[in-house]
């Protein structure tokens, strides 16, 4: 069996001659990153010194995706960086109902705060409300609840911003090359998800500022195999392409396999999320992949830090306000060959 992380290294690293052997292998997406994205309590930060001992509960879906594996890994590692934090993780189960039951148990244990990435924000809003009503502050991670009363702090990535960042990069590259009517492709994720719709809308809006449009859009399912399948279909439909945005770097392994198999190299490709393998490939500059836009699982590390501050009654050291802000949206940044070295530590 080739683990998913190994698959990424084989393809992005250039050691794979063809795509057939890679795609014939059995895969698993449960392999987490080798290093976590954490920031320890150091320096002259006023919050670096240990405070009141607190217990932070944690719940996130099972690690069925490279990004999700990194979420849990980062949360555990960040909690371990604090001498005043006890980390209590509960299994989220296979669906929202199972996670709700696990959270009921966690709430009954009365931790000082709970960090929760729900299977489904709408279906788990009631659990957030229950915890908050019990006096337990909730840090809502990434997938938003439908009611603000269900969380003390929301920290999430910017899906619309991902699309905007990808679109802005494509526009800049096309203008630099003097291409006035580019052929642009898009490999999205699961179309039924709001996050996919937001990413595509942001991409569309950014392209529209230059009068560009997407010539062919395909929806994959955030997996290597579906990425290859949809990219193969797109490449067959478009004999010439100038630019391609793929929403997800894990899925992008399959997209690049299709590109290799079709022997295509006339276009630039932008990835999504910021996997370590993608960043290393961008550094190497030996494929069509020239950039990726971030949606980093480092947000889980930050969520633990925020939960610690909230539970201890502290605020963010550099802000005037005495308490942690209610909503935090992380910017989607563009990683290119020029700045890739700065982002390797955030790759998953």
CSV table of C-alpha atoms in Angstrom, one decimal:
chain,number,residue,atom,x,y,z
A,1,UNK,CA,0.0,0.0,0.0
A,2,UNK,CA,1.3,3.5,-0.9
A,3,UNK,CA,0.2,6.0,1.8
A,4,UNK,CA,-1.3,9.2,0.5
A,5,UNK,CA,1.7,11.3,1.7
A,6,UNK,CA,4.0,9.0,-0.1
A,7,UNK,CA,1.9,9.3,-3.3
A,8,UNK,CA,2.3,13.0,-3.1
A,9,UNK,CA,6.0,12.8,-2.7
A,10,UNK,CA,6.4,10.4,-5.6
A,11,UNK,CA,4.4,12.6,-8.0
A,12,UNK,CA,5.4,16.1,-6.9
A,13,UNK,CA,9.0,15.0,-6.4
A,14,UNK,CA,9.4,13.8,-10.0
A,15,UNK,CA,10.4,10.2,-9.1
A,16,UNK,CA,7.4,8.8,-10.8
A,17,UNK,CA,7.9,8.0,-14.5
A,18,UNK,CA,4.3,7.4,-15.3
A,19,UNK,CA,0.9,7.7,-13.6
A,20,UNK,CA,-0.4,4.2,-14.1
A,21,UNK,CA,1.5,2.6,-11.3
A,22,UNK,CA,0.7,5.4,-8.9
A,23,UNK,CA,-3.0,5.1,-9.6
A,24,UNK,CA,-3.1,1.4,-9.5
A,25,UNK,CA,-1.8,1.4,-5.9
A,26,UNK,CA,-4.1,1.1,-2.8
A,27,UNK,CA,-4.2,4.5,-1.1
A,28,UNK,CA,-5.0,5.7,2.4
A,29,UNK,CA,-5.7,9.3,3.4
A,30,UNK,CA,-5.2,8.7,7.1
A,31,UNK,CA,-1.5,9.5,7.1
A,32,UNK,CA,-0.9,12.8,9.0
A,33,UNK,CA,2.0,15.3,8.4
A,34,UNK,CA,5.4,14.4,9.8
A,35,UNK,CA,5.7,17.7,11.6
A,36,UNK,CA,3.0,19.8,13.2
A,37,UNK,CA,2.4,23.5,12.6
A,38,UNK,CA,2.7,25.0,16.0
A,39,UNK,CA,4.0,28.1,17.8
A,40,UNK,CA,5.3,27.8,21.3
A,41,UNK,CA,4.9,30.2,24.2
A,42,UNK,CA,8.2,32.0,23.7
A,43,UNK,CA,9.7,35.5,23.6
A,44,UNK,CA,8.4,38.6,25.3
A,45,UNK,CA,4.7,37.9,24.4
A,46,UNK,CA,2.7,38.7,27.5
A,47,UNK,CA,0.7,35.4,27.0
A,48,UNK,CA,3.9,33.3,26.9
A,49,UNK,CA,4.0,32.8,30.7
A,50,UNK,CA,1.9,29.9,32.1
A,51,UNK,CA,-1.4,30.8,33.4
A,52,UNK,CA,-4.3,29.0,35.1
A,53,UNK,CA,-4.3,25.3,34.3
A,54,UNK,CA,-7.1,24.6,31.8
A,55,UNK,CA,-8.5,21.6,30.0
A,56,UNK,CA,-9.4,22.0,26.4
A,57,UNK,CA,-11.8,19.6,24.7
A,58,UNK,CA,-11.4,18.8,21.0
A,59,UNK,CA,-13.6,17.2,18.4
A,60,UNK,CA,-13.0,17.0,14.6
A,61,UNK,CA,-14.0,14.4,11.9
A,62,UNK,CA,-11.8,11.4,11.4
A,63,UNK,CA,-8.6,12.0,9.4
A,64,UNK,CA,-9.9,10.8,6.0
A,65,UNK,CA,-8.1,13.6,4.1
A,66,UNK,CA,-4.6,14.9,4.3
A,67,UNK,CA,-5.8,18.4,5.4
A,68,UNK,CA,-8.1,16.9,8.1
A,69,UNK,CA,-5.3,14.7,9.4
A,70,UNK,CA,-3.2,17.8,9.8
A,71,UNK,CA,-6.0,19.6,11.7
A,72,UNK,CA,-6.0,16.9,14.5
A,73,UNK,CA,-2.2,16.6,14.5
A,74,UNK,CA,-1.8,20.3,14.8
A,75,UNK,CA,-4.3,20.6,17.6
A,76,UNK,CA,-2.6,17.9,19.7
A,77,UNK,CA,0.9,19.3,19.1
A,78,UNK,CA,-0.1,22.9,20.0
A,79,UNK,CA,-1.8,21.8,23.2
A,80,UNK,CA,1.4,19.9,24.1
A,81,UNK,CA,3.4,23.1,23.7
A,82,UNK,CA,1.6,24.6,26.7
A,83,UNK,CA,2.5,23.5,30.2
A,84,UNK,CA,-0.9,24.8,31.5
A,85,UNK,CA,-3.1,22.9,29.0
A,86,UNK,CA,-4.6,19.5,29.3
A,87,UNK,CA,-5.9,18.2,25.9
A,88,UNK,CA,-9.0,16.0,25.9
A,89,UNK,CA,-9.9,14.8,22.4
A,90,UNK,CA,-13.1,12.8,21.7
A,91,UNK,CA,-13.8,10.7,18.6
A,92,UNK,CA,-16.2,12.5,16.2
A,93,UNK,CA,-17.4,9.3,14.6
A,94,UNK,CA,-18.6,8.8,11.0
A,95,UNK,CA,-21.3,11.5,10.9
A,96,UNK,CA,-22.9,14.4,12.7
A,97,UNK,CA,-25.1,12.2,14.9
A,98,UNK,CA,-22.0,10.3,16.2
A,99,UNK,CA,-20.1,13.6,16.8
A,100,UNK,CA,-23.1,15.0,18.7
A,101,UNK,CA,-23.2,12.0,21.0
A,102,UNK,CA,-19.4,12.3,21.7
A,103,UNK,CA,-19.8,16.0,22.4
A,104,UNK,CA,-22.6,15.3,24.9
A,105,UNK,CA,-20.1,13.2,26.8
A,106,UNK,CA,-17.4,15.9,26.5
A,107,UNK,CA,-19.8,18.6,27.7
A,108,UNK,CA,-20.7,16.5,30.8
A,109,UNK,CA,-17.0,16.4,31.7
A,110,UNK,CA,-17.0,20.2,31.9
A,111,UNK,CA,-13.8,21.2,30.2
A,112,UNK,CA,-12.7,24.9,30.4
A,113,UNK,CA,-13.2,25.3,26.6
A,114,UNK,CA,-14.0,23.2,23.5
A,115,UNK,CA,-12.5,23.4,20.1
A,116,UNK,CA,-14.9,21.9,17.6
A,117,UNK,CA,-14.6,21.3,13.8
A,118,UNK,CA,-18.1,19.9,13.1
A,119,UNK,CA,-19.0,17.3,10.5
A,120,UNK,CA,-21.7,19.8,9.5
A,121,UNK,CA,-22.0,23.3,10.9
A,122,UNK,CA,-25.8,23.4,10.7
A,123,UNK,CA,-26.3,20.0,12.3
A,124,UNK,CA,-23.9,20.6,15.1
A,125,UNK,CA,-25.1,24.1,16.0
A,126,UNK,CA,-27.2,22.6,18.8
A,127,UNK,CA,-24.1,21.1,20.4
A,128,UNK,CA,-22.3,24.4,20.3
A,129,UNK,CA,-25.4,26.0,21.9
A,130,UNK,CA,-25.5,23.3,24.6
A,131,UNK,CA,-21.9,23.8,25.5
A,132,UNK,CA,-22.2,27.6,25.6
A,133,UNK,CA,-25.3,27.4,27.8
A,134,UNK,CA,-23.3,25.2,30.1
A,135,UNK,CA,-20.8,27.9,30.5
A,136,UNK,CA,-18.1,26.3,28.3
A,137,UNK,CA,-16.7,28.6,25.6
A,138,UNK,CA,-16.7,27.0,22.2
A,139,UNK,CA,-14.1,27.8,19.5
A,140,UNK,CA,-15.8,27.0,16.2
A,141,UNK,CA,-13.2,25.8,13.8
A,142,UNK,CA,-13.6,26.2,10.1
A,143,UNK,CA,-17.1,24.9,9.4
A,144,UNK,CA,-19.5,27.6,10.7
A,145,UNK,CA,-22.4,27.1,13.0
A,146,UNK,CA,-25.6,28.8,11.9
A,147,UNK,CA,-26.0,30.8,15.1
A,148,UNK,CA,-23.5,33.1,16.6
A,149,UNK,CA,-24.8,32.1,20.1
A,150,UNK,CA,-23.3,28.7,19.5
A,151,UNK,CA,-19.7,29.8,19.8
A,152,UNK,CA,-17.4,32.3,21.7
A,153,UNK,CA,-14.8,32.5,18.8
A,154,UNK,CA,-15.0,31.5,15.2
A,155,UNK,CA,-11.7,30.9,13.3
A,156,UNK,CA,-11.9,29.8,9.7
A,157,UNK,CA,-10.2,30.0,6.3
A,158,UNK,CA,-11.4,32.2,3.5
A,159,UNK,CA,-12.9,30.0,0.7
A,160,UNK,CA,-14.0,33.0,-1.4
A,161,UNK,CA,-10.6,34.5,-0.8
A,162,UNK,CA,-8.9,31.4,-2.1
A,163,UNK,CA,-10.7,31.8,-5.4
A,164,UNK,CA,-9.8,35.5,-5.5
A,165,UNK,CA,-6.1,34.8,-4.8
A,166,UNK,CA,-6.0,32.1,-7.5
A,167,UNK,CA,-7.8,34.3,-10.0
A,168,UNK,CA,-5.6,37.3,-9.3
A,169,UNK,CA,-2.5,35.2,-9.9
A,170,UNK,CA,-3.8,33.9,-13.2
A,171,UNK,CA,-4.8,37.4,-14.3
A,172,UNK,CA,-1.3,38.7,-13.5
A,173,UNK,CA,0.4,35.9,-15.3
A,174,UNK,CA,-1.7,36.2,-18.4
A,175,UNK,CA,-1.1,40.0,-18.5
A,176,UNK,CA,2.6,39.4,-18.1
A,177,UNK,CA,2.6,37.0,-21.0
A,178,UNK,CA,0.5,39.3,-23.1
A,179,UNK,CA,-2.4,36.8,-23.4
A,180,UNK,CA,-5.6,38.8,-23.9
A,181,UNK,CA,-8.1,36.0,-24.3
A,182,UNK,CA,-6.8,33.0,-22.3
A,183,UNK,CA,-8.3,29.6,-22.2
A,184,UNK,CA,-8.8,28.9,-18.5
A,185,UNK,CA,-9.8,25.6,-16.8
A,186,UNK,CA,-11.0,24.8,-13.3
A,187,UNK,CA,-11.0,21.6,-11.3
A,188,UNK,CA,-13.3,22.2,-8.3
A,189,UNK,CA,-14.0,20.1,-5.3
A,190,UNK,CA,-17.4,18.6,-4.3
A,191,UNK,CA,-20.0,20.9,-5.9
A,192,UNK,CA,-22.7,20.4,-3.3
A,193,UNK,CA,-20.5,22.0,-0.6
A,194,UNK,CA,-20.8,25.7,0.0
A,195,UNK,CA,-17.1,26.0,0.3
A,196,UNK,CA,-16.6,24.8,-3.2
A,197,UNK,CA,-19.2,27.2,-4.5
A,198,UNK,CA,-17.5,30.1,-2.6
A,199,UNK,CA,-14.1,29.2,-4.1
A,200,UNK,CA,-15.5,29.1,-7.6
A,201,UNK,CA,-17.3,32.4,-7.1
A,202,UNK,CA,-14.2,34.1,-5.9
A,203,UNK,CA,-12.2,32.7,-8.9
A,204,UNK,CA,-14.9,33.9,-11.3
A,205,UNK,CA,-15.1,37.3,-9.8
A,206,UNK,CA,-11.3,37.8,-9.9
A,207,UNK,CA,-11.1,36.7,-13.5
A,208,UNK,CA,-13.9,39.0,-14.4
A,209,UNK,CA,-11.9,42.1,-13.4
A,210,UNK,CA,-9.7,41.4,-16.5
A,211,UNK,CA,-12.6,40.3,-18.7
A,212,UNK,CA,-11.6,36.6,-18.4
A,213,UNK,CA,-13.9,33.6,-17.9
A,214,UNK,CA,-13.6,29.9,-17.2
A,215,UNK,CA,-13.7,27.9,-20.5
A,216,UNK,CA,-14.2,24.5,-18.8
A,217,UNK,CA,-15.0,23.6,-15.2
A,218,UNK,CA,-15.1,20.1,-13.7
A,219,UNK,CA,-16.0,19.0,-10.2
A,220,UNK,CA,-13.9,16.3,-8.5
A,221,UNK,CA,-14.3,15.0,-4.9
A,222,UNK,CA,-11.1,16.1,-3.1
A,223,UNK,CA,-9.5,12.8,-3.9
A,224,UNK,CA,-6.5,11.8,-6.0
A,225,UNK,CA,-8.5,9.4,-8.3
A,226,UNK,CA,-11.3,11.9,-9.0
A,227,UNK,CA,-8.8,14.6,-9.6
A,228,UNK,CA,-7.1,12.6,-12.2
A,229,UNK,CA,-10.5,11.6,-13.8
A,230,UNK,CA,-11.8,15.1,-14.1
A,231,UNK,CA,-8.5,16.5,-15.2
A,232,UNK,CA,-8.3,13.9,-18.0
A,233,UNK,CA,-11.8,14.9,-19.1
A,234,UNK,CA,-10.9,18.6,-19.0
A,235,UNK,CA,-7.7,18.1,-21.0
A,236,UNK,CA,-9.5,16.1,-23.6
A,237,UNK,CA,-12.1,18.9,-24.0
A,238,UNK,CA,-9.5,21.6,-24.2
A,239,UNK,CA,-6.7,20.9,-26.7
A,240,UNK,CA,-5.0,24.1,-25.6
A,241,UNK,CA,-5.0,25.7,-22.2
A,242,UNK,CA,-3.3,28.8,-20.8
A,243,UNK,CA,-4.2,28.4,-17.1
A,244,UNK,CA,-5.8,25.9,-14.7
A,245,UNK,CA,-6.9,26.2,-11.1
A,246,UNK,CA,-7.3,23.1,-9.0
A,247,UNK,CA,-9.0,23.7,-5.7
A,248,UNK,CA,-7.2,21.2,-3.6
A,249,UNK,CA,-3.5,20.1,-3.5
A,250,UNK,CA,-4.3,16.5,-2.4
A,251,UNK,CA,-6.7,16.2,-5.3
A,252,UNK,CA,-4.0,17.9,-7.3
A,253,UNK,CA,-1.8,14.8,-7.2
A,254,UNK,CA,-4.3,13.2,-9.5
A,255,UNK,CA,-4.6,16.3,-11.6
A,256,UNK,CA,-0.8,16.4,-12.2
A,257,UNK,CA,-0.9,12.6,-13.0
A,258,UNK,CA,-3.4,13.4,-15.8
A,259,UNK,CA,-1.3,16.2,-17.0
A,260,UNK,CA,1.8,13.9,-17.2
A,261,UNK,CA,-0.2,11.2,-18.8
A,262,UNK,CA,-1.5,13.6,-21.5
A,263,UNK,CA,2.0,15.0,-22.0
A,264,UNK,CA,0.7,18.6,-21.6
A,265,UNK,CA,2.9,21.5,-20.5
A,266,UNK,CA,1.6,24.5,-22.3
A,267,UNK,CA,-0.2,26.1,-19.4
A,268,UNK,CA,0.4,27.2,-15.8
A,269,UNK,CA,-1.4,25.6,-12.9
A,270,UNK,CA,-2.4,27.0,-9.5
A,271,UNK,CA,-3.2,24.7,-6.6
A,272,UNK,CA,-5.2,25.1,-3.4
A,273,UNK,CA,-4.7,24.7,0.4
A,274,UNK,CA,-0.8,24.6,0.5
A,275,UNK,CA,0.4,21.0,1.0
A,276,UNK,CA,4.1,20.6,1.7
A,277,UNK,CA,4.5,18.5,-1.5
A,278,UNK,CA,2.9,21.2,-3.6
A,279,UNK,CA,5.1,23.9,-2.0
A,280,UNK,CA,8.2,21.8,-2.7
A,281,UNK,CA,7.1,21.3,-6.3
A,282,UNK,CA,6.6,25.0,-6.8
A,283,UNK,CA,10.2,25.6,-5.4
A,284,UNK,CA,11.6,23.0,-7.8
A,285,UNK,CA,9.8,24.7,-10.7
A,286,UNK,CA,9.9,21.6,-12.9
A,287,UNK,CA,6.2,21.1,-13.6
A,288,UNK,CA,3.1,23.2,-14.7
A,289,UNK,CA,2.4,23.9,-11.0
A,290,UNK,CA,3.5,27.5,-10.4
A,291,UNK,CA,1.6,28.6,-7.3
A,292,UNK,CA,-0.9,27.5,-4.7
A,293,UNK,CA,-3.2,29.5,-2.5
A,294,UNK,CA,-3.4,28.8,1.2
A,295,UNK,CA,-6.1,27.3,3.3
A,296,UNK,CA,-3.9,26.1,6.1
A,297,UNK,CA,-4.7,23.5,8.8
A,298,UNK,CA,-2.5,25.6,11.0
A,299,UNK,CA,-5.8,27.2,12.0
A,300,UNK,CA,-6.2,24.2,14.4
A,301,UNK,CA,-3.1,25.3,16.2
A,302,UNK,CA,-4.4,28.8,16.5
A,303,UNK,CA,-7.8,27.5,17.7
A,304,UNK,CA,-6.1,25.8,20.6
A,305,UNK,CA,-4.1,28.9,21.5
A,306,UNK,CA,-7.4,31.0,21.3
A,307,UNK,CA,-9.2,28.4,23.5
A,308,UNK,CA,-6.4,28.7,26.1
A,309,UNK,CA,-6.6,32.5,26.2
A,310,UNK,CA,-10.4,32.5,26.4
A,311,UNK,CA,-10.4,29.9,29.2
A,312,UNK,CA,-7.8,31.9,31.1
A,313,UNK,CA,-9.5,35.2,30.6
A,314,UNK,CA,-6.7,36.7,28.5
A,315,UNK,CA,-6.8,38.7,25.3
A,316,UNK,CA,-4.5,38.9,22.3
A,317,UNK,CA,-1.3,40.5,23.5
A,318,UNK,CA,-0.9,43.1,20.7
A,319,UNK,CA,-4.6,44.3,20.7
A,320,UNK,CA,-5.9,47.0,23.0
A,321,UNK,CA,-9.1,45.0,23.8
A,322,UNK,CA,-9.0,42.8,26.8
A,323,UNK,CA,-10.6,39.7,25.3
A,324,UNK,CA,-10.2,37.6,22.2
A,325,UNK,CA,-12.1,38.8,19.1
A,326,UNK,CA,-15.4,37.0,18.2
A,327,UNK,CA,-14.6,36.2,14.5
A,328,UNK,CA,-11.2,35.5,12.8
A,329,UNK,CA,-11.0,34.8,9.1
A,330,UNK,CA,-7.5,33.8,7.9
A,331,UNK,CA,-6.3,35.4,4.6
A,332,UNK,CA,-5.6,33.1,1.7
A,333,UNK,CA,-2.1,33.8,0.6
A,334,UNK,CA,-0.4,33.0,-2.7
A,335,UNK,CA,2.7,30.8,-2.6
A,336,UNK,CA,5.1,31.1,-5.5
A,337,UNK,CA,8.7,30.1,-6.2
A,338,UNK,CA,9.8,33.4,-4.9
A,339,UNK,CA,8.3,33.0,-1.4
A,340,UNK,CA,7.8,29.2,-1.1
A,341,UNK,CA,10.6,28.9,1.5
A,342,UNK,CA,8.7,31.1,3.9
A,343,UNK,CA,5.7,28.8,3.8
A,344,UNK,CA,7.2,25.3,4.0
A,345,UNK,CA,6.6,25.3,7.8
A,346,UNK,CA,2.9,25.7,7.1
A,347,UNK,CA,2.7,22.9,4.5
A,348,UNK,CA,0.8,19.8,5.5
